[in-house]
Structure formats: C-alpha cells, structure tokens
PDB file of C-alpha atoms in Angstrom:
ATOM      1  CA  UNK A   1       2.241 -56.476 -13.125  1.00  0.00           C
ATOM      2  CA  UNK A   2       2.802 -56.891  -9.404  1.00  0.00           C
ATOM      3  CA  UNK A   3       4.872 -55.598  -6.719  1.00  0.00           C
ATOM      4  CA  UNK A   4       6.292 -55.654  -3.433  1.00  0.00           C
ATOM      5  CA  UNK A   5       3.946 -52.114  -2.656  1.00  0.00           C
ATOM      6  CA  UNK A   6       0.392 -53.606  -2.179  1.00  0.00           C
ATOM      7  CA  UNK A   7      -0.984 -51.552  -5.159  1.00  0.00           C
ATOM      8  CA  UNK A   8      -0.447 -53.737  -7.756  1.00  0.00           C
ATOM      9  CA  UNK A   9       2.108 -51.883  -9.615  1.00  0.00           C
ATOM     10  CA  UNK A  10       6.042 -52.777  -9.825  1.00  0.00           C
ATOM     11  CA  UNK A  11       8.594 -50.587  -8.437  1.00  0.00           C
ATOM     12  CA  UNK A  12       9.361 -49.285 -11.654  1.00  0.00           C
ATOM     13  CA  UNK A  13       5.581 -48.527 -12.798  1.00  0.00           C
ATOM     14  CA  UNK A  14       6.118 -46.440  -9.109  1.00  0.00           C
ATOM     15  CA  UNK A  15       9.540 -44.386 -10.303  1.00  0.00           C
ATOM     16  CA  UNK A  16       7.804 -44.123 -13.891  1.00  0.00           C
ATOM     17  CA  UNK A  17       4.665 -42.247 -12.177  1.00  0.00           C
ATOM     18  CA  UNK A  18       6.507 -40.200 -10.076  1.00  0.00           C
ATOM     19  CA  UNK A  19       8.707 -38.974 -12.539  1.00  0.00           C
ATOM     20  CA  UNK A  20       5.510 -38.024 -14.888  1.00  0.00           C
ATOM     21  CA  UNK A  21       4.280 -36.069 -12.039  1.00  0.00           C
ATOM     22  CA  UNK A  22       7.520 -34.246 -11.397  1.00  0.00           C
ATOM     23  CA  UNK A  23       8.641 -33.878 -15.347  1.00  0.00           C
ATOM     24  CA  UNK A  24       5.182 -33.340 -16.859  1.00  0.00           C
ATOM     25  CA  UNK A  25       5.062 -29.705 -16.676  1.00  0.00           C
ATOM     26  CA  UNK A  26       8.075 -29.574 -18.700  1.00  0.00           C
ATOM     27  CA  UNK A  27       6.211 -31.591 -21.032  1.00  0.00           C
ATOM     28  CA  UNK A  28       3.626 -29.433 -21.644  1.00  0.00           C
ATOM     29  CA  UNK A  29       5.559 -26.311 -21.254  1.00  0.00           C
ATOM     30  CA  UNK A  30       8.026 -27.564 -24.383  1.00  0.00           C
ATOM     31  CA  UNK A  31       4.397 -28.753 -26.576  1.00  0.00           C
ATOM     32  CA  UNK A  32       3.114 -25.431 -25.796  1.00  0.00           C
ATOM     33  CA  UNK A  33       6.227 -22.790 -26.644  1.00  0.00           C
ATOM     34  CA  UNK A  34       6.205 -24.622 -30.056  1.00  0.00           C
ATOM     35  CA  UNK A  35       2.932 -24.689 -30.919  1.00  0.00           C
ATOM     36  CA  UNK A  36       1.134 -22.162 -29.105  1.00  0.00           C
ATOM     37  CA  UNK A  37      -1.728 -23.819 -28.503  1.00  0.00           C
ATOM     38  CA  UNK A  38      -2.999 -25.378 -25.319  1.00  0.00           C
ATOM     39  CA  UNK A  39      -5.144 -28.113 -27.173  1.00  0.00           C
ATOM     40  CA  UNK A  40      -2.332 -29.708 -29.369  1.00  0.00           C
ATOM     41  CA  UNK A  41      -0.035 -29.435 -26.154  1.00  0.00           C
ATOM     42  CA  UNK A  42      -2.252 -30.974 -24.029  1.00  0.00           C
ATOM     43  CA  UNK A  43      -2.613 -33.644 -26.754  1.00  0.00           C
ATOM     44  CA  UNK A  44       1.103 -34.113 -27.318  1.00  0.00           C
ATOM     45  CA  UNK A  45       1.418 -34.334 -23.354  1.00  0.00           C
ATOM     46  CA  UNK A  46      -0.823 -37.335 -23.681  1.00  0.00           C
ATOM     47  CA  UNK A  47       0.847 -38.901 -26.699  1.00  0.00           C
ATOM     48  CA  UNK A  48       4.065 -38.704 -24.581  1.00  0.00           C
ATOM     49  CA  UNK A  49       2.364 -40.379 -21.574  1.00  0.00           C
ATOM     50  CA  UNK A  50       1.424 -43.037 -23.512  1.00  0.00           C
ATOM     51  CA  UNK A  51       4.585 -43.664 -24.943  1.00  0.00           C
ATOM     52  CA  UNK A  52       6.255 -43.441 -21.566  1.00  0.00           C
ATOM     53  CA  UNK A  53       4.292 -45.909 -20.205  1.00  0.00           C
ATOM     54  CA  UNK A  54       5.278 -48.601 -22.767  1.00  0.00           C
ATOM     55  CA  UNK A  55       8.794 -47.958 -23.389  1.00  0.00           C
ATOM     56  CA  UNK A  56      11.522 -49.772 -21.149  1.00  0.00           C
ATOM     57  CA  UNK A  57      12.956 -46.657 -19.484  1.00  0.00           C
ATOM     58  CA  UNK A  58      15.560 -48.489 -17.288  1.00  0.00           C
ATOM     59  CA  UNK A  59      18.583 -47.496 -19.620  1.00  0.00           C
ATOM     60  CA  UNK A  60      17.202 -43.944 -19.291  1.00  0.00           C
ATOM     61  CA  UNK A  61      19.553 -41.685 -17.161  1.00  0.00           C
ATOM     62  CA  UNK A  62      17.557 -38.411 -17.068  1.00  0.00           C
ATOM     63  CA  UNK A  63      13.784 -39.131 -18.012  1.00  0.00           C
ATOM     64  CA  UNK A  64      13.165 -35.092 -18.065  1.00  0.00           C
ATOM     65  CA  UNK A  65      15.199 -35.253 -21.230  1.00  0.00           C
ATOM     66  CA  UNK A  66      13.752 -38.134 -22.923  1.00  0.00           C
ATOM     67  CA  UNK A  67      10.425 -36.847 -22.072  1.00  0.00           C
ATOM     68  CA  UNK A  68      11.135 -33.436 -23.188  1.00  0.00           C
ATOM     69  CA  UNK A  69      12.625 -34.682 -26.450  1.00  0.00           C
ATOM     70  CA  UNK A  70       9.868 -37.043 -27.056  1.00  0.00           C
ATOM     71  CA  UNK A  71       7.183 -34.049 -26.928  1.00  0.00           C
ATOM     72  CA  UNK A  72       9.566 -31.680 -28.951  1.00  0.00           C
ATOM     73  CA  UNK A  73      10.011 -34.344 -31.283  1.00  0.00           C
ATOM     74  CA  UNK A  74       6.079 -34.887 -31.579  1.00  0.00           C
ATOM     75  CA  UNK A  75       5.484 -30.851 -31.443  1.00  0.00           C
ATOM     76  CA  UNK A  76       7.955 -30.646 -34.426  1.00  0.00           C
ATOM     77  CA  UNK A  77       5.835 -32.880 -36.707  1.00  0.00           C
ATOM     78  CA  UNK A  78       2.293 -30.594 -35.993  1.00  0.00           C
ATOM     79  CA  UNK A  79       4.584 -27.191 -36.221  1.00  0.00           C
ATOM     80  CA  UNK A  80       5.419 -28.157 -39.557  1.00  0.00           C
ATOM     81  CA  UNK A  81       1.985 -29.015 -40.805  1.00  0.00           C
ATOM     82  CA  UNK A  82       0.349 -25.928 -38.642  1.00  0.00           C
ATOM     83  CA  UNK A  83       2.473 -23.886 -41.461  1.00  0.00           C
ATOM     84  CA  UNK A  84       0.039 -24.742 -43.497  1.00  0.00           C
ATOM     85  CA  UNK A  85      -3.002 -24.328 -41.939  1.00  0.00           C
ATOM     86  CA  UNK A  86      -1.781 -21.042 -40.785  1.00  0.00           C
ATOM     87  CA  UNK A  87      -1.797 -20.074 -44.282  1.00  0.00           C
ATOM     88  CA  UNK A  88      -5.469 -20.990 -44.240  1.00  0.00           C
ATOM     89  CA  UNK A  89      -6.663 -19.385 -40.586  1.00  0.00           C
ATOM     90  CA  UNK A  90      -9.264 -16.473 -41.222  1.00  0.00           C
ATOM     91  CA  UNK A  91      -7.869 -13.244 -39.812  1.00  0.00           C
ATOM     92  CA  UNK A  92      -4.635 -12.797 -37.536  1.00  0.00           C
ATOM     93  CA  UNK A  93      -3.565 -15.694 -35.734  1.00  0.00           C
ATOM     94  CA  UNK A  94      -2.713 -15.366 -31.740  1.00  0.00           C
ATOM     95  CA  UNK A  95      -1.490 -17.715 -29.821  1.00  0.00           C
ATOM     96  CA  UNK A  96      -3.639 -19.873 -27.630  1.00  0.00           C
ATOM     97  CA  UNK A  97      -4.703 -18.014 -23.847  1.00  0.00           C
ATOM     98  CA  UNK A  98      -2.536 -19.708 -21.100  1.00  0.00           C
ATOM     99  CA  UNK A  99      -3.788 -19.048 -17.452  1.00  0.00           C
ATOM    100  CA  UNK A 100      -0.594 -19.402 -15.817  1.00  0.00           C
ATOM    101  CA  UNK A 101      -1.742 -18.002 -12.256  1.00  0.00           C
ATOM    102  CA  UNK A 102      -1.805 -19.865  -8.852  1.00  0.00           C
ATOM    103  CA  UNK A 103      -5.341 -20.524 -10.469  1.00  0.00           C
ATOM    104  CA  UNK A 104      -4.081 -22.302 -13.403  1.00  0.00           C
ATOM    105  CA  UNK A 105      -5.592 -25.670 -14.531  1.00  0.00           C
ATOM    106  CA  UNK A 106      -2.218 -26.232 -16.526  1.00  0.00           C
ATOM    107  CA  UNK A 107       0.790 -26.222 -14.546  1.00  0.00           C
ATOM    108  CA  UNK A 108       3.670 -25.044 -16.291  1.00  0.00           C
ATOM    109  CA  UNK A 109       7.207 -23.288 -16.401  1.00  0.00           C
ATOM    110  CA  UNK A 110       7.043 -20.336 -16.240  1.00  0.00           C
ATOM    111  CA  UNK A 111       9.357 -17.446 -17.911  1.00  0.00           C
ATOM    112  CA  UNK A 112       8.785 -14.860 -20.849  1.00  0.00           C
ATOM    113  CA  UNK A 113       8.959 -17.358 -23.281  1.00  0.00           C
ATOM    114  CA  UNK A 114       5.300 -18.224 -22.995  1.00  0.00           C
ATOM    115  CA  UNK A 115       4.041 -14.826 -23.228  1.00  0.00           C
ATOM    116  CA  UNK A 116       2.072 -13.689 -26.134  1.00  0.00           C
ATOM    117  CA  UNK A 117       4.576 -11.573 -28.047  1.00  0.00           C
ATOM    118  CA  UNK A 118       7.219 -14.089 -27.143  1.00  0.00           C
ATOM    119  CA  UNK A 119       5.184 -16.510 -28.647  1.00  0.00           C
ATOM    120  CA  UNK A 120       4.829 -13.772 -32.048  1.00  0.00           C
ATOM    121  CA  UNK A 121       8.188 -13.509 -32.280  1.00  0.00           C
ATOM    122  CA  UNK A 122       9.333 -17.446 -32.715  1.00  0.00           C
ATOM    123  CA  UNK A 123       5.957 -17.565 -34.421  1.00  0.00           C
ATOM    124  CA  UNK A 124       7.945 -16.238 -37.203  1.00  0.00           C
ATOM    125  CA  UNK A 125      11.073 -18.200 -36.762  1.00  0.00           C
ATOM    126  CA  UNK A 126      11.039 -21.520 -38.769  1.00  0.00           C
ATOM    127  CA  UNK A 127      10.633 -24.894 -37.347  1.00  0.00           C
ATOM    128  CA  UNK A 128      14.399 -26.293 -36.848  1.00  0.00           C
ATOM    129  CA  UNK A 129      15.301 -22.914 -35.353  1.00  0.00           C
ATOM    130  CA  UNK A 130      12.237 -22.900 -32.947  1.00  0.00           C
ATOM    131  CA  UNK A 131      12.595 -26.437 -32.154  1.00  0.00           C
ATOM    132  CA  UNK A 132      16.706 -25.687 -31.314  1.00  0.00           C
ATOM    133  CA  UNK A 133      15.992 -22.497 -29.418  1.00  0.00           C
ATOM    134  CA  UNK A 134      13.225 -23.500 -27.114  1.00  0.00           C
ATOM    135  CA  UNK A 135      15.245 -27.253 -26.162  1.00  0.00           C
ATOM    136  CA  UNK A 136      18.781 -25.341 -26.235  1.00  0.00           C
ATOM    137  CA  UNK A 137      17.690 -21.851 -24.468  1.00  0.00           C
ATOM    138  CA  UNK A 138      14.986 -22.644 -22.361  1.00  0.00           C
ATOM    139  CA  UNK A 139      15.126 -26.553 -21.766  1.00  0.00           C
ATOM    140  CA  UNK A 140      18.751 -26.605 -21.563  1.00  0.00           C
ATOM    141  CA  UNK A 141      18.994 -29.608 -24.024  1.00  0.00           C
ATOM    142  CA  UNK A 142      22.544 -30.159 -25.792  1.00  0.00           C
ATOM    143  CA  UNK A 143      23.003 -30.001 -28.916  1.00  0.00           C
ATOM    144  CA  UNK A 144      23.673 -33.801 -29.846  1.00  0.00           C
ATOM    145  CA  UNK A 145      20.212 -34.396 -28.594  1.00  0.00           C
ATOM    146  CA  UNK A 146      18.712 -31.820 -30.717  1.00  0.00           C
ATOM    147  CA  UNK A 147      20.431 -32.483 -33.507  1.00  0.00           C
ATOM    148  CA  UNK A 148      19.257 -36.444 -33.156  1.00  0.00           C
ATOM    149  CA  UNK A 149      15.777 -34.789 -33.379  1.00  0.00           C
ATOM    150  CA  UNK A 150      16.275 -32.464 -36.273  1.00  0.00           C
ATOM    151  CA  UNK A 151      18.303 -34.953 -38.577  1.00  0.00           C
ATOM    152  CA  UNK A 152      21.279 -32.402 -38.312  1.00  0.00           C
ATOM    153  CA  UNK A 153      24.447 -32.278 -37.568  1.00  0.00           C
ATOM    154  CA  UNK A 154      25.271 -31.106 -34.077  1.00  0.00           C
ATOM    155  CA  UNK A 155      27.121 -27.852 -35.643  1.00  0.00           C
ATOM    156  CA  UNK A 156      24.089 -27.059 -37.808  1.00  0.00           C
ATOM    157  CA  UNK A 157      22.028 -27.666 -34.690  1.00  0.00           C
ATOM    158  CA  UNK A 158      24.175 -24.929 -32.782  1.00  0.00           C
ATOM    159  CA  UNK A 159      24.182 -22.410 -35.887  1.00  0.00           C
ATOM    160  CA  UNK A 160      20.183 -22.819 -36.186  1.00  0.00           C
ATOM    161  CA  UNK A 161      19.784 -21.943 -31.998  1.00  0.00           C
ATOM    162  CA  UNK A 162      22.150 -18.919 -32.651  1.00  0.00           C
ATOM    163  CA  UNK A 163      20.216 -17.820 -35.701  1.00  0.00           C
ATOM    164  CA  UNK A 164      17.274 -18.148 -33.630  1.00  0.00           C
ATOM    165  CA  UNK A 165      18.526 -15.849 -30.557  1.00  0.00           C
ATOM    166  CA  UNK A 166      19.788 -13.258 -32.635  1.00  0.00           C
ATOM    167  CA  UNK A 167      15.971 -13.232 -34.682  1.00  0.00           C
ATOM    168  CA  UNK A 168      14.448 -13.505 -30.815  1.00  0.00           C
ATOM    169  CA  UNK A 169      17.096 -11.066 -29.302  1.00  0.00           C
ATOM    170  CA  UNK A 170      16.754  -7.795 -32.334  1.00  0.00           C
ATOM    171  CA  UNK A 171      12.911  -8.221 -31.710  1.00  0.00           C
ATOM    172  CA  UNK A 172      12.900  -8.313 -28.347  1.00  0.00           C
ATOM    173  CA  UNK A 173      14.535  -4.683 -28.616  1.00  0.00           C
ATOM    174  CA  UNK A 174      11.555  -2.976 -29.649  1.00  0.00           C
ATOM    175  CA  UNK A 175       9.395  -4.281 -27.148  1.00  0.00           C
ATOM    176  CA  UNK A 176      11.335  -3.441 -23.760  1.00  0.00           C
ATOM    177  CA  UNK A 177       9.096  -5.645 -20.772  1.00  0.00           C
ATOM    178  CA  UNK A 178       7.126  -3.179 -18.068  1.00  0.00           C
ATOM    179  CA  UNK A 179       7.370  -4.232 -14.769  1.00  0.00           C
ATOM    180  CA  UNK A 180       4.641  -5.900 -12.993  1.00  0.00           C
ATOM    181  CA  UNK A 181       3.637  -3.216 -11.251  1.00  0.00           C
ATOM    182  CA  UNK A 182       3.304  -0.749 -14.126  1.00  0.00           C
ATOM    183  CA  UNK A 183       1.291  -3.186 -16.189  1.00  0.00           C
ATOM    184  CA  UNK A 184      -1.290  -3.534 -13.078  1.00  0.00           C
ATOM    185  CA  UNK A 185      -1.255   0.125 -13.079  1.00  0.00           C
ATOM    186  CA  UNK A 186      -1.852   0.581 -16.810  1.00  0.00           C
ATOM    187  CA  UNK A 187      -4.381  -1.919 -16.812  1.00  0.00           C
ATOM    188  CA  UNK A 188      -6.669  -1.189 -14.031  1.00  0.00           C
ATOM    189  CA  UNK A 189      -6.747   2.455 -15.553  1.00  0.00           C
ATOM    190  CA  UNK A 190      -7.599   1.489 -18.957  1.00  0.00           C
ATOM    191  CA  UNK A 191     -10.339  -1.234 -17.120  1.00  0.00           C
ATOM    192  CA  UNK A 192     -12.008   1.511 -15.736  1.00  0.00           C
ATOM    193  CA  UNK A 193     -11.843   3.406 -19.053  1.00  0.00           C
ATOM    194  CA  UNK A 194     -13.261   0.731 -21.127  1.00  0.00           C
ATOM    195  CA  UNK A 195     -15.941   0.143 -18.657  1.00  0.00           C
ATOM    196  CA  UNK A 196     -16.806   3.730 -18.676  1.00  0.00           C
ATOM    197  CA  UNK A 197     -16.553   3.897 -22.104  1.00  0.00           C
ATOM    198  CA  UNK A 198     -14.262   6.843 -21.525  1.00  0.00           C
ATOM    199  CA  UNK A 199     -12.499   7.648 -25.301  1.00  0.00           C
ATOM    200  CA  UNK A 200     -10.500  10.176 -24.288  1.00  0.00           C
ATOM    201  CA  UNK A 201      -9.235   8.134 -21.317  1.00  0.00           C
ATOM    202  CA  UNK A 202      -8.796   5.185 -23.723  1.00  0.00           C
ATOM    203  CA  UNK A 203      -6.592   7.714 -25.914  1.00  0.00           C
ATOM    204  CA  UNK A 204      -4.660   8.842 -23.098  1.00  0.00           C
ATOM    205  CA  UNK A 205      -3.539   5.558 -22.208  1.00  0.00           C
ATOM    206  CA  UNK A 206      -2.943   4.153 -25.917  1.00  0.00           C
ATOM    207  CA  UNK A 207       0.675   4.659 -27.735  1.00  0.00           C
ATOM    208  CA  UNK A 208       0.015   6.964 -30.598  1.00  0.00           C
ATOM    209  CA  UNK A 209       1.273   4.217 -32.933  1.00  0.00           C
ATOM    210  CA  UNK A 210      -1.007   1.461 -31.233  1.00  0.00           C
ATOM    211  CA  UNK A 211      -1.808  -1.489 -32.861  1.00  0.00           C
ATOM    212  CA  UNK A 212      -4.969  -3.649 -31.795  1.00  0.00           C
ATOM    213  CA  UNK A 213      -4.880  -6.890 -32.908  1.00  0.00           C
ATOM    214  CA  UNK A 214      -7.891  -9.732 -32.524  1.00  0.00           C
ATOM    215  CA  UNK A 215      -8.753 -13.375 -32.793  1.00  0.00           C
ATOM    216  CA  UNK A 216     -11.450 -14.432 -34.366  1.00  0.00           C
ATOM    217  CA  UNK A 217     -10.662 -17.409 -36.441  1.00  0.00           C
ATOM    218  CA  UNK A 218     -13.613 -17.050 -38.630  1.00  0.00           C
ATOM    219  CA  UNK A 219     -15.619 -17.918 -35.408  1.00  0.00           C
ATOM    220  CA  UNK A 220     -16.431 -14.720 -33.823  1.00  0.00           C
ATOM    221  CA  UNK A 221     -16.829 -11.200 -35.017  1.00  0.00           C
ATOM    222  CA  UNK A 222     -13.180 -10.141 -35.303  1.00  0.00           C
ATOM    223  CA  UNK A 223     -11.411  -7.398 -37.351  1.00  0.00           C
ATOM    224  CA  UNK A 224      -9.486  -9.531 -40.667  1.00  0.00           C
ATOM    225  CA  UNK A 225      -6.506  -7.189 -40.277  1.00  0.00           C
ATOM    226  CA  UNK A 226      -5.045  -5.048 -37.510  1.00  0.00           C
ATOM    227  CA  UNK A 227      -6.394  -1.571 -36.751  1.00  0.00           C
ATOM    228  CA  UNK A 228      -3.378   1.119 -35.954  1.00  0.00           C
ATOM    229  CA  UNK A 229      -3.208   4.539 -34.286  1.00  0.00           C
ATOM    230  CA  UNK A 230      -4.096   4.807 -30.529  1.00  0.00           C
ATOM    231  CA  UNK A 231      -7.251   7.321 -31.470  1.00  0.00           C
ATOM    232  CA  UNK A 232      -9.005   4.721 -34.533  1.00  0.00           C
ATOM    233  CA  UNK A 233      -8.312   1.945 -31.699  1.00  0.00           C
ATOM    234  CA  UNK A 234      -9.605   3.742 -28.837  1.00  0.00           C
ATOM    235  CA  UNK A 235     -12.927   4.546 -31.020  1.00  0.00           C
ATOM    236  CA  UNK A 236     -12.761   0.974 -32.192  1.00  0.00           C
ATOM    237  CA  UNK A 237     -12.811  -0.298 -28.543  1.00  0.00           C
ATOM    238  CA  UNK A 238     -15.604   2.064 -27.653  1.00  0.00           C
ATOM    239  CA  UNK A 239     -17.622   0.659 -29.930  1.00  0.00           C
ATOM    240  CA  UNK A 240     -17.101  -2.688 -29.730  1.00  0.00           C
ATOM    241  CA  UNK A 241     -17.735  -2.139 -25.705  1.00  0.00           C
ATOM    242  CA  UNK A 242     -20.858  -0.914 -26.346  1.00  0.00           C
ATOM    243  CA  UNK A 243     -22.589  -3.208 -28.569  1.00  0.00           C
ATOM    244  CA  UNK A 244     -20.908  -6.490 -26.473  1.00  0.00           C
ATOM    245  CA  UNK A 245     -21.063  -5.109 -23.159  1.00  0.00           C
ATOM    246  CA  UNK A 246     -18.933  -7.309 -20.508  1.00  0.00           C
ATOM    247  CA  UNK A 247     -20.642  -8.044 -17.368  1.00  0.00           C
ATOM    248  CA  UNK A 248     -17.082  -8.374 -15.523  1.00  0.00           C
ATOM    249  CA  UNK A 249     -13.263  -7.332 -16.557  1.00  0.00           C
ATOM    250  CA  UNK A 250     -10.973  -9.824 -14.302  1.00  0.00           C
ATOM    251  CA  UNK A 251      -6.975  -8.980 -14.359  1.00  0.00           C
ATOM    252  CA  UNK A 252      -5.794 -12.617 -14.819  1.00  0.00           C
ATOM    253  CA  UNK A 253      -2.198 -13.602 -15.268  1.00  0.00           C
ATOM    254  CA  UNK A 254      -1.855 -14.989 -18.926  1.00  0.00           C
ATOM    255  CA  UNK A 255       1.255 -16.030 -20.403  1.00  0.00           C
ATOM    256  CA  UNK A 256       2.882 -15.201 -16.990  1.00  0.00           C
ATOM    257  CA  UNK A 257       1.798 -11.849 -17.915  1.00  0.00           C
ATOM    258  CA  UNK A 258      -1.063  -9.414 -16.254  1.00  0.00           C
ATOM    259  CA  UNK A 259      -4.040  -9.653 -18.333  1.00  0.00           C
ATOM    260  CA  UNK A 260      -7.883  -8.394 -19.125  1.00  0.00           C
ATOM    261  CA  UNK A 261     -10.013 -11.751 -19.452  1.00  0.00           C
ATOM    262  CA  UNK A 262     -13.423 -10.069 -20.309  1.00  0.00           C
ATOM    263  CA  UNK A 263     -16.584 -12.328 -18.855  1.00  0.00           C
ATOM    264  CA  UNK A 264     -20.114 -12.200 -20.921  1.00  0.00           C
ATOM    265  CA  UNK A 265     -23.665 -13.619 -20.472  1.00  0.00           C
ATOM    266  CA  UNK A 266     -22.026 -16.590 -18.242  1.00  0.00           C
ATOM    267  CA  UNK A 267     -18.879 -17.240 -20.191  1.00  0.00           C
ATOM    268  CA  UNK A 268     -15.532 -15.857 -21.189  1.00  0.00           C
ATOM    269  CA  UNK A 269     -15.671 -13.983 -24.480  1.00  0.00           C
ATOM    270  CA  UNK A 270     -11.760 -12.841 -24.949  1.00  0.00           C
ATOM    271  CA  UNK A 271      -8.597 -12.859 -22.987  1.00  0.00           C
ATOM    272  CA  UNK A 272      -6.673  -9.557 -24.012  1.00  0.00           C
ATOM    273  CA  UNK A 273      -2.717  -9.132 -23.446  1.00  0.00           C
ATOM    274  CA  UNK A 274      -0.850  -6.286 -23.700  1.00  0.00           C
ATOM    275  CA  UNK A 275       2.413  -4.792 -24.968  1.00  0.00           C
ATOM    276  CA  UNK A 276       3.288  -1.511 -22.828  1.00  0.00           C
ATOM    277  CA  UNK A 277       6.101   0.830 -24.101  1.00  0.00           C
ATOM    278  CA  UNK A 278       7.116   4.234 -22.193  1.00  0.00           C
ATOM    279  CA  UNK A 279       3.445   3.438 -19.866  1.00  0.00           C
ATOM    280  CA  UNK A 280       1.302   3.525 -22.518  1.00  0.00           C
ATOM    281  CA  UNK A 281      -0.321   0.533 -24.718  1.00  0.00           C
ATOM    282  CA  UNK A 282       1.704   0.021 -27.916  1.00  0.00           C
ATOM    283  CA  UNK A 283       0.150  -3.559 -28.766  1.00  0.00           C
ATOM    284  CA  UNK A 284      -3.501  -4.693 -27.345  1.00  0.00           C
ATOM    285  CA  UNK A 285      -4.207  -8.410 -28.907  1.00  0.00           C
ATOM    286  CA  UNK A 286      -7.819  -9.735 -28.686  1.00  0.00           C
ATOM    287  CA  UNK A 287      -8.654 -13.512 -28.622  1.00  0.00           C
ATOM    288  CA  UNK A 288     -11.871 -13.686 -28.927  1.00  0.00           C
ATOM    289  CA  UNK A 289     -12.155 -16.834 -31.155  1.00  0.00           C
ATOM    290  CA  UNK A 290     -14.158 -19.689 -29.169  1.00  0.00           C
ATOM    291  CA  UNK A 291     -11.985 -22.742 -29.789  1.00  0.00           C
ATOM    292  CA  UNK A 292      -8.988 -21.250 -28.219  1.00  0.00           C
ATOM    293  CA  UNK A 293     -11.260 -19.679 -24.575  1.00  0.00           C
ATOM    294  CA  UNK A 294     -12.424 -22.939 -23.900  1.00  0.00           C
ATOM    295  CA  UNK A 295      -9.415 -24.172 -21.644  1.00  0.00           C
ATOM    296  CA  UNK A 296      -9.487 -20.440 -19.855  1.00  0.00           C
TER     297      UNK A 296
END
C-alpha cells in the first residue's frame, strides 16, 4: 500500500503504528500479570501485533482496548493450559524475573500488581477470576467486554472480579508493603551479610518464621520444597554462598520492587525478591532456574 507520506505506507498503516507504540506496553503488561512469564508475554505481544496489523481497525474507537482484550483473550487460552503444566514443573514455581527499572528492556506499567507476591497471590486465583480482575482492576476494562471474553454474562463477570479482590485483598493483609527506602536499607545490610558470609547477621535480619523459597525448574540445583525458620535459612544461605560464590550482588528493581540479582562466572545466576514484615525478611524467593534469567 501507498500513501500521501513518502514512506510507502497509508495513513492508516501510520495511526496503526503509532498506536502500537503508544498501547504496546499495555499489551505486554496484561500478557505478563496473567501469565507470569516474560517469554509467553512477549510471545502473546507478538501474536497481537500480528493480528493488529491485518484486521480493519477503522470501526475501532479505542484500540488500547481491543488490543488489551485481544492479548487477555490470547493469555487466557495459555493460563488455562499452564494449569497443567504447573502440575508437572519440578520444585516451586516463581514467577518469571521482570527488570522493570529505567534499565528495563521491557517497558511496562508499572504498579504492585507485577510484583512477585502479587503475582503468588492471583497465581492461586483461577483463570476467569484472574482474567476479570487484572482487565477490570488494573486495565480498567468494563465488564461487557470481559464478559464477551469469558463467555459470561456481564453479572457473572462482575461477581468473578469481586471474588477475585476479596481473595487478592485478605492476602494482601498478611503481607503489609515496606517502603522503598526500608527495603534498600534491609537489603544492602543483608548484601553485605551474605557476602561476608556473616550467619548471625543473616539471622538478625531474617523473620523468625522466614520462608526461603527457590526456582529451579529441574534446571539448576534448587531446594524441591521451601525451607522455613530464619536460623535453617540463614545456614542454608551460608552455604549455598559458599560453594556458588557470586562475583557481584547488584540491587535491581524487579517487579517494580528493589531486588538482589546475583552475577556469576559472566552471567546472571538468580534474581532474588523479597517480602519484608516489621524490617525483617519474612519471604526470600530464589529464581535461579535458567530459562526464566535469560531476558534479565
């Protein structure tokens, strides 16, 4: 096609690129707060380009929303099939390391919803009531729209977001957010602990009740089920920092969160987040499993 612009490309082909530049961030930040992962988002991001670029968009009055529900819609078919292979994964699952600093490869919106636990929490919400909370709550989709998607009715649609934000809103009580300056405080202490293999610093700063979660997908070294206590975890992390010694600790901000992304022999070997209660660690998750540090 031709145009009036000297590049070859019709006016609409123009509008249709520079909405995909403006909207696509909301593209992959929908993919990605459904699945968790930055590898199917960035594939369902693609998927929706493609589609975008063949449909006849003229009759479309807001092309964020018909490019949001086209990627929810697409997310919504691999949630429901990543149920399954879930059931399958070798050792805890974590979602997917998302560098979402000034750094970041993968621009995206940014609010708590991307953060790990976040992520945990609607990790155990089902599909429909995922799918309705993230487009309702954080998109701002109605309910008509979601409904369309979920082959409900626009009541059921409503009653499965509310479900949702009650499930989201009782977890979110035991896990109160530290500000950003605590976390940087917390975690440039318990850097230098690690580094120093200091246990009883590493003590000091874990919760009694600690729980240290990692990643390893069958594909790294990785605990199969969570170690608890802040004293087993601290000895645990002692350990493990002595026989795979980092050559650099970097704070990064993951998830829009501060994080520990641990550098070895020339390569990243885990990204580690951080749930802080009262100033001390209550929650330290590992990923350490290959497939999901290669985007980081």
């Amino acid at each position: 096609m031709s145009g009036g612009n000297g590049s070859g490309r019709s006016e609409e082909e123009d509008s249709l690129l520079a909405g995909w530049q403006e909207h696509r961030p909301a593209v992959f930040g929908v993919a990605y707060r459904l699945l968790g992962s930055v590898a199917d988002a960035e594939d369902v991001t693609q998927d929706v380009w493609l589609r975008a670029a063949k449909a006849d968009l003229r009759d479309v009055d807001d092309l964020r929303a018909w490019l949001v529900t086209v990627a929810a819609r697409r997310a919504y078919d691999i949630l429901k099939s990543a149920r399954v292979r879930r059931e399958t994964y070798v050792g805890p699952w974590l979602p997917e390391p998302l560098l979402t600093g000034p750094d970041a490869s993968q621009p995206v919106l940014v609010d708590e919803s991307v953060g790990s636990a976040m992520l945990l929490i609607m990790e155990e919400l089902s599909p429909p009531e995922r799918v309705s909370f993230v487009l309702h709550d954080v998109f701002g989709l109605g309910f008509g729209d979601i409904a369309e998607l979920l082959d409900v009715s626009a009541p059921a649609a409503r009653q499965l977001a509310s479900r949702a934000r009650r499930r989201v809103a009782k977890a979110k009580e035991s896990m109160p957010q530290a500000s950003k300056a605590e976390r940087e405080r917390v975690l440039t202490v318990f850097r230098a602990a690690y580094e120093a293999g200091d246990l009883a610093g590493l003590v000091r700063l874990l919760h009694p009740d600690a729980v240290y979660v990692t990643d390893g997908g069958g594909k790294a070294f990785a605990a199969r089920r969570p170690v608890c206590g802040g004293e087993r975890v601290a000895e645990v992390m002692v350990r493990v920092g002595r026989q795979w010694r980092p050559d650099r600790i970097d704070l990064a901000e993951v998830g829009g969160e501060l994080a520990l992304v641990f550098h070895r022999e020339g390569r990243v070997y885990s990204v580690d987040t951080v749930q802080i209660t009262g100033g001390l660690i209550s929650a330290y998750r590992r990923v350490i499993n290959p497939d999901k540090l290669a985007r980081v």
